[in-house]
Amino acid sequence: MRRSTGLLALAGLLALSGCQADSAASVQADYRAAQPFANSDSTAKHIGLLGSEDVRFEAERGLMDLSRQYFPPSDVAFRTHTFLDFDELDATDGSRGLLGTLRDDNPNGLNPNNNEAFDTGNGVVQGAIILVDIYEVDWYKGDTLAGISLGLVVNDTLSQNGEEHKIGDEQLRSYIEVTSSKLVTYMRERFNEVSSRVPILTAAYRLDTSEAASNWGYVMEGWFAQGAAQGKFTAVKETNVTVPSAQFTADAPELAQEFTTFKDDVRSVLSNNTYVTGTCRLLNNEPSRLDLTITTHGKMLSEVMAAAQAVENSFGTFTDTDVEYHVTIINNDEPYALGHRLSQSKELKMVTAG
């Protein structure tokens, strides 16, 4: 618990320092929360549906990243689940929410009817549950709704009679296109504020049931422009790879080489019981975000301070300004420092616990 509290406190300080920075980079890279920010009761639904906090964060973070080209951070502020609250989504115990199955008493259910056979391309499944969750980010200019982004979290594999059936790319794409169109129509007909003038971005986040850690992420987006009844769909390739790894080296060789140099610089200060690991997110085969964690054990305050200074001094090693960088330093399971470098910036901003 102490570690979580410390990380939250550091994150708060880092956010404040980012807000105070009057730079094009911070305007370009950071979304602002519309004030006053209202919490949604849908949070409990998301936690119940997706047990992994990492997946929940990545689904929401990835949706915001995909939204940048349609809703620039300099133009809008965000709210979440203004419309799709718990009751709109809930389909437990026969409820009639969007996440339920399509049937006579739930015409808005977005999963196939229990009596419907769904062809996965690798076998037919009866009563398939494909759609797991929906994330909603609402974009506002002042008090005016300027757009909506919807993230559809979908299974990549279906089970029936003890057998696993992976959904083929063509079958999944067809389901996503039909379901996205149905959801956009529902939003525009159900809520007065969501008229046809409001553009809507839909995106499909595929869950991965295999052991390959790089297969989950967003796979498709659909853009429903103002007044458009049909969406324009585009394939998205989002992968997340472990750092360091052979896959990371193969997918991002230049960044991997820079990581090795950076790691060696840090370990030259803290050579023993120190580990530098992380995750790299690639969007359409290009690195877009690098999250690094420096974990140490049994160090004195002065040693950790020296390591933090080495991080700041060595971060210029990373030359790709299209990538967003985040770094965390943890000593004896306690957070000491958090830092980030926004895309289109060359400055690492770091805050420490002491």
CSV table of N, CA, C and O in Angstrom, one decimal, residues 13 60 141 151 196 201 208 226 266-267 274 290 311 336 338 345 347:
chain,number,residue,atom,x,y,z
A,13,LEU,N,2.5,15.2,-8.4
A,13,LEU,CA,3.5,16.2,-8.6
A,13,LEU,C,4.0,16.3,-10.0
A,13,LEU,O,4.2,17.4,-10.5
A,60,GLU,N,-7.6,2.3,-22.0
A,60,GLU,CA,-8.0,3.7,-22.0
A,60,GLU,C,-6.9,4.6,-22.6
A,60,GLU,O,-7.2,5.5,-23.3
A,141,LYS,N,-15.4,21.0,-25.7
A,141,LYS,CA,-14.9,22.4,-25.9
A,141,LYS,C,-15.8,23.3,-25.0
A,141,LYS,O,-16.9,23.6,-25.4
A,151,GLY,N,-14.0,2.7,-27.1
A,151,GLY,CA,-13.1,1.5,-27.2
A,151,GLY,C,-13.9,0.2,-26.9
A,151,GLY,O,-14.4,0.0,-25.9
A,196,SER,N,-26.3,13.9,-34.7
A,196,SER,CA,-25.5,13.5,-35.8
A,196,SER,C,-24.3,14.4,-36.1
A,196,SER,O,-23.4,14.1,-36.8
A,201,LEU,N,-15.4,8.4,-32.8
A,201,LEU,CA,-14.3,7.4,-33.2
A,201,LEU,C,-14.6,6.1,-32.4
A,201,LEU,O,-14.8,6.1,-31.2
A,208,ASP,N,-5.8,-10.9,-25.6
A,208,ASP,CA,-5.0,-12.0,-26.1
A,208,ASP,C,-5.0,-13.1,-25.1
A,208,ASP,O,-4.6,-12.9,-23.9
A,226,GLN,N,-19.0,14.0,-38.8
A,226,GLN,CA,-20.2,14.7,-38.6
A,226,GLN,C,-21.2,14.3,-39.7
A,226,GLN,O,-20.9,14.4,-40.9
A,266,VAL,N,23.1,3.8,-16.3
A,266,VAL,CA,22.5,3.7,-14.9
A,266,VAL,C,23.2,2.7,-14.1
A,266,VAL,O,23.5,2.9,-12.9
A,267,ARG,N,23.5,1.5,-14.7
A,267,ARG,CA,24.2,0.5,-13.9
A,267,ARG,C,25.6,0.8,-13.6
A,267,ARG,O,26.2,0.2,-12.7
A,274,THR,N,20.5,-4.1,-9.3
A,274,THR,CA,19.8,-3.1,-10.0
A,274,THR,C,19.3,-3.6,-11.4
A,274,THR,O,20.1,-4.2,-12.1
A,290,LEU,N,7.6,4.3,-24.5
A,290,LEU,CA,8.6,3.4,-23.8
A,290,LEU,C,8.4,3.7,-22.3
A,290,LEU,O,8.7,4.8,-21.8
A,311,VAL,N,20.1,9.1,-14.6
A,311,VAL,CA,18.9,9.0,-15.5
A,311,VAL,C,18.7,10.3,-16.2
A,311,VAL,O,18.6,10.4,-17.5
A,336,TYR,N,10.9,6.1,-5.5
A,336,TYR,CA,11.8,7.3,-5.2
A,336,TYR,C,11.6,8.4,-6.3
A,336,TYR,O,11.6,9.6,-5.9
A,338,LEU,N,9.7,9.6,-10.3
A,338,LEU,CA,9.0,9.4,-11.6
A,338,LEU,C,9.4,10.4,-12.6
A,338,LEU,O,9.6,11.6,-12.2
A,345,SER,N,9.3,16.4,-27.5
A,345,SER,CA,10.1,17.2,-26.5
A,345,SER,C,11.5,16.4,-26.3
A,345,SER,O,11.6,15.2,-26.5
A,347,GLU,N,13.1,17.2,-23.3
A,347,GLU,CA,13.3,17.5,-21.8
A,347,GLU,C,12.6,16.4,-21.0
A,347,GLU,O,11.4,16.2,-21.1
